[in-house]
CSV table of C-alpha atoms and ligand atoms in Angstrom, one decimal:
chain,number,residue,atom,x,y,z
A,1,UNK,CA,119.4,87.7,80.9
A,2,UNK,CA,116.9,86.6,78.3
A,3,UNK,CA,119.4,85.8,75.6
A,4,UNK,CA,116.7,87.1,73.3
A,5,UNK,CA,116.2,90.6,72.3
A,6,UNK,CA,112.7,91.3,73.5
A,7,UNK,CA,111.0,94.0,75.6
A,8,UNK,CA,111.3,93.6,79.4
A,9,UNK,CA,107.6,94.4,79.9
A,10,UNK,CA,104.5,94.4,77.7
A,11,UNK,CA,101.2,96.1,77.9
A,12,UNK,CA,98.1,93.9,77.6
A,13,UNK,CA,94.8,95.3,76.5
A,14,UNK,CA,92.1,92.8,77.5
A,15,UNK,CA,89.3,92.6,74.9
A,16,UNK,CA,87.0,89.9,76.2
A,17,UNK,CA,84.1,92.3,77.0
A,18,UNK,CA,84.0,93.6,73.4
A,19,UNK,CA,85.7,91.2,70.9
A,20,UNK,CA,84.9,88.2,73.2
A,21,UNK,CA,81.3,88.9,73.9
A,22,UNK,CA,80.4,90.1,70.4
A,23,UNK,CA,80.8,86.7,68.9
A,24,UNK,CA,79.2,84.6,71.6
A,25,UNK,CA,76.3,82.6,70.2
A,26,UNK,CA,73.7,83.0,72.9
A,27,UNK,CA,72.8,86.4,74.4
A,28,UNK,CA,74.8,87.3,77.5
A,29,UNK,CA,72.7,88.9,80.2
A,30,UNK,CA,73.9,92.4,81.0
A,31,UNK,CA,74.5,91.5,84.7
A,32,UNK,CA,76.8,88.6,83.7
A,33,UNK,CA,78.8,91.0,81.5
A,34,UNK,CA,79.1,93.3,84.5
A,35,UNK,CA,80.4,90.5,86.7
A,36,UNK,CA,83.0,89.4,84.1
A,37,UNK,CA,84.1,93.0,83.6
A,38,UNK,CA,84.5,93.3,87.4
A,39,UNK,CA,86.5,90.0,87.6
A,40,UNK,CA,88.8,91.1,84.7
A,41,UNK,CA,89.3,94.7,86.0
A,42,UNK,CA,90.3,93.2,89.4
A,43,UNK,CA,93.3,91.5,87.7
A,44,UNK,CA,95.0,94.8,87.0
A,45,UNK,CA,94.9,95.2,83.2
A,46,UNK,CA,95.9,98.8,82.4
A,47,UNK,CA,93.5,98.9,79.4
A,48,UNK,CA,90.3,97.0,78.4
A,49,UNK,CA,87.8,97.1,75.6
A,50,UNK,CA,84.5,97.4,77.4
A,51,UNK,CA,81.9,97.4,74.7
A,52,UNK,CA,81.1,98.6,71.2
A,53,UNK,CA,78.6,101.2,70.0
A,54,UNK,CA,77.5,99.5,66.8
A,55,UNK,CA,74.2,98.8,65.2
A,56,UNK,CA,72.3,96.2,67.3
A,57,UNK,CA,71.1,94.8,64.1
A,58,UNK,CA,74.7,94.1,63.1
A,59,UNK,CA,75.8,92.9,66.5
A,60,UNK,CA,72.8,92.1,68.8
A,61,UNK,CA,75.1,91.2,71.7
A,62,UNK,CA,76.3,94.8,72.1
A,63,UNK,CA,72.8,96.2,72.5
A,64,UNK,CA,73.5,97.2,76.1
A,65,UNK,CA,76.6,99.3,75.3
A,66,UNK,CA,75.5,102.5,77.1
A,67,UNK,CA,74.5,100.7,80.3
A,68,UNK,CA,77.8,98.7,80.3
A,69,UNK,CA,79.8,101.9,79.7
A,70,UNK,CA,78.1,103.7,82.5
A,71,UNK,CA,78.6,100.8,84.9
A,72,UNK,CA,82.3,100.6,84.0
A,73,UNK,CA,82.8,104.3,84.6
A,74,UNK,CA,81.1,104.2,88.0
A,75,UNK,CA,83.3,101.3,89.2
A,76,UNK,CA,86.5,101.3,87.3
A,77,UNK,CA,87.2,104.7,85.7
A,78,UNK,CA,90.6,105.9,86.8
A,79,UNK,CA,91.7,102.3,87.5
A,80,UNK,CA,91.5,100.7,84.1
A,81,UNK,CA,91.4,102.7,80.8
A,82,UNK,CA,88.0,101.6,79.3
A,83,UNK,CA,87.9,101.6,75.6
A,84,UNK,CA,84.7,101.7,73.4
A,85,UNK,CA,84.8,100.5,69.8
A,86,UNK,CA,82.9,102.6,67.3
A,87,UNK,CA,82.4,102.0,63.5
A,88,UNK,CA,81.0,105.4,62.6
A,89,UNK,CA,80.2,108.9,63.7
A,90,UNK,CA,76.9,107.8,65.2
A,91,UNK,CA,78.7,105.2,67.3
A,92,UNK,CA,81.2,107.8,68.5
A,93,UNK,CA,78.5,110.2,69.5
A,94,UNK,CA,76.6,107.5,71.4
A,95,UNK,CA,79.8,106.4,73.1
A,96,UNK,CA,80.7,109.9,74.2
A,97,UNK,CA,77.2,110.5,75.4
A,98,UNK,CA,77.5,107.4,77.6
A,99,UNK,CA,80.7,108.7,79.1
A,100,UNK,CA,83.3,106.9,77.0
A,101,UNK,CA,86.7,108.7,77.1
A,102,UNK,CA,88.7,106.3,74.9
A,103,UNK,CA,87.5,105.3,71.5
A,104,UNK,CA,88.8,102.8,69.0
A,105,UNK,CA,87.6,103.3,65.5
A,106,UNK,CA,87.2,100.0,63.6
A,107,UNK,CA,88.0,99.8,59.9
A,108,UNK,CA,89.6,97.2,57.7
A,109,UNK,CA,92.7,97.2,55.5
A,110,UNK,CA,90.8,95.1,53.1
A,111,UNK,CA,88.1,96.9,51.1
A,112,UNK,CA,85.9,93.8,50.9
A,113,UNK,CA,86.0,93.2,54.6
A,114,UNK,CA,85.4,96.9,55.4
A,115,UNK,CA,82.3,96.7,53.2
A,116,UNK,CA,81.1,93.5,54.9
A,117,UNK,CA,81.8,94.7,58.4
A,118,UNK,CA,80.8,98.4,58.2
A,119,UNK,CA,79.1,98.9,54.8
A,120,UNK,CA,81.6,101.5,53.9
A,121,UNK,CA,84.5,101.9,51.6
A,122,UNK,CA,87.9,102.4,53.3
A,123,UNK,CA,87.9,106.0,52.0
A,124,UNK,CA,84.4,106.4,53.5
A,125,UNK,CA,85.6,105.1,56.9
A,126,UNK,CA,88.6,107.4,56.9
A,127,UNK,CA,86.4,110.4,56.1
A,128,UNK,CA,84.2,109.4,59.1
A,129,UNK,CA,87.3,108.9,61.3
A,130,UNK,CA,88.4,112.5,60.4
A,131,UNK,CA,85.0,113.8,61.5
A,132,UNK,CA,85.2,111.8,64.8
A,133,UNK,CA,88.6,113.2,65.6
A,134,UNK,CA,86.9,116.6,65.4
A,135,UNK,CA,84.4,115.7,68.1
A,136,UNK,CA,84.7,117.1,71.7
A,137,UNK,CA,84.9,115.1,74.8
A,138,UNK,CA,87.3,112.2,74.3
A,139,UNK,CA,90.7,111.8,75.8
A,140,UNK,CA,92.1,109.3,73.4
A,141,UNK,CA,91.3,107.9,70.0
A,142,UNK,CA,92.8,104.9,68.3
A,143,UNK,CA,92.1,102.8,65.3
A,144,UNK,CA,91.8,99.1,65.0
A,145,UNK,CA,92.9,98.0,61.5
A,146,UNK,CA,91.0,94.7,60.9
A,147,UNK,CA,92.3,92.2,58.3
A,148,UNK,CA,95.8,93.7,58.3
A,149,UNK,CA,97.3,90.5,57.0
A,150,UNK,CA,94.6,88.4,55.4
A,151,UNK,CA,91.0,88.9,54.4
A,152,UNK,CA,88.3,86.2,54.3
A,153,UNK,CA,87.1,87.5,50.9
A,154,UNK,CA,90.3,88.8,49.2
A,155,UNK,CA,93.2,86.7,50.6
A,156,UNK,CA,96.5,88.3,51.4
A,157,UNK,CA,96.3,92.0,52.2
A,158,UNK,CA,99.2,94.1,50.9
A,159,UNK,CA,101.2,95.9,53.7
A,160,UNK,CA,100.8,99.1,51.6
A,161,UNK,CA,97.0,99.1,52.5
A,162,UNK,CA,97.8,99.1,56.2
A,163,UNK,CA,100.5,101.8,55.8
A,164,UNK,CA,98.1,104.0,53.9
A,165,UNK,CA,95.5,103.8,56.7
A,166,UNK,CA,98.1,104.4,59.4
A,167,UNK,CA,99.4,107.5,57.5
A,168,UNK,CA,96.0,109.0,57.1
A,169,UNK,CA,95.0,108.3,60.8
A,170,UNK,CA,98.2,109.9,62.1
A,171,UNK,CA,97.4,113.0,60.1
A,172,UNK,CA,94.0,113.2,61.8
A,173,UNK,CA,95.7,113.0,65.2
A,174,UNK,CA,95.0,109.4,66.1
A,175,UNK,CA,97.1,108.3,69.1
A,176,UNK,CA,96.8,104.5,69.1
A,177,UNK,CA,97.2,102.1,66.3
A,178,UNK,CA,96.2,98.4,66.5
A,179,UNK,CA,97.2,96.1,63.7
A,180,UNK,CA,94.8,93.1,63.7
A,181,UNK,CA,94.9,89.7,62.3
A,182,UNK,CA,91.1,89.3,62.3
A,183,UNK,CA,91.2,86.0,60.6
A,184,UNK,CA,93.9,84.4,62.7
A,185,UNK,CA,95.6,83.0,59.6
A,186,UNK,CA,98.7,85.3,59.3
A,187,UNK,CA,102.0,83.4,59.4
A,188,UNK,CA,105.0,84.8,61.4
A,189,UNK,CA,106.7,85.5,58.1
A,190,UNK,CA,103.7,87.6,57.0
A,191,UNK,CA,103.7,89.4,60.3
A,192,UNK,CA,107.4,90.2,60.0
A,193,UNK,CA,107.0,91.5,56.5
A,194,UNK,CA,104.1,93.8,57.3
A,195,UNK,CA,105.6,95.1,60.6
A,196,UNK,CA,108.9,95.7,58.9
A,197,UNK,CA,107.1,97.8,56.3
A,198,UNK,CA,105.1,99.7,59.0
A,199,UNK,CA,108.3,100.4,61.0
A,200,UNK,CA,110.2,101.6,58.0
A,201,UNK,CA,107.4,104.0,57.0
A,202,UNK,CA,106.7,105.3,60.6
A,203,UNK,CA,109.9,104.8,62.6
A,204,UNK,CA,109.2,105.3,66.3
A,205,UNK,CA,105.4,104.9,66.4
A,206,UNK,CA,104.0,102.5,68.9
A,207,UNK,CA,101.3,100.1,67.8
A,208,UNK,CA,99.5,97.2,69.3
A,209,UNK,CA,99.1,93.7,67.8
A,210,UNK,CA,95.8,91.9,67.9
A,211,UNK,CA,96.1,88.2,66.9
A,212,UNK,CA,93.3,85.7,66.6
A,213,UNK,CA,94.4,82.1,67.0
A,214,UNK,CA,92.5,80.2,64.2
A,215,UNK,CA,95.6,78.4,62.9
A,216,UNK,CA,97.3,78.3,66.3
A,217,UNK,CA,99.9,80.8,65.2
A,218,UNK,CA,99.0,83.4,67.8
A,219,UNK,CA,102.0,83.0,70.1
A,220,UNK,CA,104.4,82.5,67.2
A,221,UNK,CA,103.2,85.8,65.9
A,222,UNK,CA,103.5,87.5,69.3
A,223,UNK,CA,107.1,86.2,69.5
A,224,UNK,CA,107.8,87.6,66.0
A,225,UNK,CA,106.5,91.0,67.1
A,226,UNK,CA,108.3,90.9,70.4
A,227,UNK,CA,111.6,90.3,68.6
A,228,UNK,CA,110.9,93.3,66.5
A,229,UNK,CA,110.5,95.4,69.7
A,230,UNK,CA,106.7,95.5,69.9
A,231,UNK,CA,105.4,95.6,73.4
A,232,UNK,CA,101.6,96.1,73.2
A,233,UNK,CA,99.2,93.2,72.6
A,234,UNK,CA,95.4,92.8,72.7
A,235,UNK,CA,94.1,89.4,73.8
A,236,UNK,CA,91.0,87.9,75.3
A,237,UNK,CA,90.6,85.9,78.5
A,238,UNK,CA,89.3,82.4,77.7
A,239,UNK,CA,90.3,82.9,74.1
A,240,UNK,CA,86.9,84.3,73.3
A,241,UNK,CA,86.1,86.5,70.3
A,242,UNK,CA,85.9,86.8,66.6
A,243,UNK,CA,84.3,89.1,64.1
A,244,UNK,CA,80.9,87.8,63.0
A,245,UNK,CA,81.7,89.3,59.6
A,246,UNK,CA,84.9,87.3,59.1
A,247,UNK,CA,83.7,83.8,58.3
A,248,UNK,CA,86.1,81.1,59.5
A,249,UNK,CA,87.9,83.1,62.1
A,250,UNK,CA,88.0,81.8,65.7
A,251,UNK,CA,88.8,83.4,69.0
A,252,UNK,CA,91.5,85.8,70.1
A,253,UNK,CA,94.8,84.6,71.3
A,254,UNK,CA,94.0,83.8,75.0
A,255,UNK,CA,95.3,86.3,77.5
A,256,UNK,CA,96.4,83.4,79.8
A,257,UNK,CA,98.5,82.0,77.0
A,258,UNK,CA,100.2,85.3,76.4
A,259,UNK,CA,100.7,85.9,80.2
A,260,UNK,CA,102.0,82.3,80.6
A,261,UNK,CA,104.6,82.6,77.8
A,262,UNK,CA,105.6,86.1,79.0
A,263,UNK,CA,106.1,84.8,82.5
A,264,UNK,CA,108.2,81.9,81.4
A,265,UNK,CA,110.4,84.3,79.3
A,266,UNK,CA,110.8,86.8,82.2
A,267,UNK,CA,108.7,89.5,80.5
A,268,UNK,CA,106.6,91.5,82.9
A,269,UNK,CA,102.9,91.8,82.3
A,270,UNK,CA,101.6,93.0,85.7
A,271,UNK,CA,99.1,90.2,85.6
A,272,UNK,CA,99.0,87.2,88.0
A,273,UNK,CA,98.6,84.0,86.0
A,274,UNK,CA,97.0,82.0,88.7
A,275,UNK,CA,94.3,84.6,89.3
A,276,UNK,CA,93.8,85.1,85.6
A,277,UNK,CA,93.3,81.4,85.1
A,278,UNK,CA,90.6,81.4,87.9
A,279,UNK,CA,88.8,84.3,86.1
A,280,UNK,CA,89.1,82.5,82.7
A,281,UNK,CA,87.6,79.3,84.2
A,282,UNK,CA,84.9,81.4,85.7
A,283,UNK,CA,84.1,83.0,82.3
A,284,UNK,CA,83.9,79.5,80.7
A,285,UNK,CA,81.5,78.4,83.4
A,286,UNK,CA,79.3,81.4,83.3
A,287,UNK,CA,79.0,81.3,79.5
A,288,UNK,CA,79.1,77.5,79.2
A,289,UNK,CA,82.2,77.7,77.0
A,290,UNK,CA,84.7,75.0,76.4
A,291,UNK,CA,88.0,76.5,77.4
A,292,UNK,CA,90.5,76.1,74.5
A,293,UNK,CA,93.5,78.1,75.8
A,294,UNK,CA,96.7,76.1,76.3
A,295,UNK,CA,97.5,77.5,79.7
A,296,UNK,CA,94.3,76.4,81.2
A,297,UNK,CA,94.9,72.8,80.2
A,298,UNK,CA,98.6,72.7,81.1
A,299,UNK,CA,98.1,74.5,84.4
A,300,UNK,CA,95.0,72.6,85.6
A,301,UNK,CA,96.6,71.9,89.0
A,302,UNK,CA,98.3,75.3,89.1
B,1,COA,N1,75.0,102.3,66.7
B,1,COA,C1,73.6,102.0,66.7
B,1,COA,N2,72.9,102.2,65.6
B,1,COA,C2,73.4,102.6,64.5
B,1,COA,C3,74.8,102.9,64.4
B,1,COA,C4,75.6,102.8,65.6
B,1,COA,N3,76.9,103.0,65.6
B,1,COA,N4,75.1,103.3,63.2
B,1,COA,C5,74.0,103.3,62.5
B,1,COA,N5,73.0,102.8,63.3
B,1,COA,C6,71.6,102.6,62.9
B,1,COA,C7,71.0,103.9,62.2
B,1,COA,O1,70.4,104.7,63.2
B,1,COA,C8,70.0,103.3,61.3
B,1,COA,O2,68.8,102.9,62.1
B,1,COA,P1,67.4,102.9,61.6
B,1,COA,O3,67.3,102.0,60.4
B,1,COA,O4,66.5,102.5,62.7
B,1,COA,O5,67.1,104.4,61.2
B,1,COA,C9,70.6,102.0,60.9
B,1,COA,O6,71.6,101.6,61.9
B,1,COA,C10,71.2,102.1,59.5
B,1,COA,O7,72.2,103.2,59.5
B,1,COA,P2,73.4,103.3,58.5
B,1,COA,O8,74.2,104.5,58.8
B,1,COA,O9,72.8,103.1,57.1
B,1,COA,O10,74.2,102.1,58.9
B,1,COA,P3,74.4,100.7,58.2
B,1,COA,O11,73.2,99.9,58.1
B,1,COA,O12,75.1,101.0,56.9
B,1,COA,O13,75.3,99.9,59.2
B,1,COA,C11,77.1,100.0,60.7
B,1,COA,C12,76.6,100.3,59.4
B,1,COA,C13,78.6,100.5,60.8
B,1,COA,C14,76.4,100.8,61.8
B,1,COA,C15,77.0,98.5,61.0
B,1,COA,O14,77.4,97.8,59.9
B,1,COA,C16,77.8,98.1,62.2
B,1,COA,O15,77.4,98.3,63.3
B,1,COA,N6,78.9,97.4,62.0
B,1,COA,C17,79.8,97.1,63.1
B,1,COA,C18,80.2,95.7,62.9
B,1,COA,C19,81.1,95.2,64.1
B,1,COA,O16,80.9,95.7,65.2
B,1,COA,N7,82.0,94.3,63.8
B,1,COA,C20,82.8,93.7,64.7
B,1,COA,C21,83.8,94.6,65.3
B,1,COA,S1,85.1,95.1,64.2
B,2,ZN,ZN1,89.5,90.7,67.1
């Protein structure tokens, strides 16, 4: 029917409340975060990054992580899988204490970015991940491999560095792998090469792709991944997001752009585009953001 060999359905993890909020320039009041989380959860995403348990000195915007996590659990636990990002053992302990059941451990394929982002070597991060896997109380643990393709400080990142991290993490029992283009500068060719290498090394493992859209390659990279059979993507409503320790990177690929393209290709997402556009416009109004996603412009009279 499609004339193109792509999955019939995809899973979208919405990351606006974590990746999106962390890079917003002015402090977002906790109540506004809660409202946006409610709006997004009402759209039916199966998975959502809710917050991150990081140093408030590193990311002041995430200072209210315990309150946000508890609020989410009261209202949405069992409906949406709420994921908390953690960069170290302290973050994991704090997340579990606040009731988080799904953790995503952040580390970078690039040594230089890992140091800038978490002040650890990659080996140091992996050792901490192993310790976190031994903690009690979580249901699911994943890793988000930042700078899987390019690094703001070291340029192109060899696929081998990504493969090494995935291999170690699988040995520790990690269940979810996210391969992230933190900079938003990876080309479709680079994505194809790295994914080919990962699939060759670990046939049969599922992993999610997380593309930023700095160069406007986000959808091209999604299409590349779809044609390779990938069916899990992380995006942000209203194209918010970015790592404050990755200079030059802009927001995530917009969820509405992914849903729009998927819909036009007959790929199921479970998300209603018109309702999503309303929520994304609402986010832009609440946070005084200029909406940059393509779908919002093209579907103004939707
Ligand atoms: N949450 C809250 N506070 C934390 C923390 C966490 N996960 N980890 C460490 N801290 C605190 C310590 O308690 C200590 O506080 P004190 O100075 O008041 O005693 C201080 O931070 C320094 O601890 P240390 O272990 O030396 O951490 P660090 O200064 O090397 O910082 C990180 C390392 C990982 C905590 C910090 O770089 C960080 O939060 N990075 C995350 C960046 C991020 O979220 N990027 C975007 C998403 S990928
Ligand atoms: Zn990101």
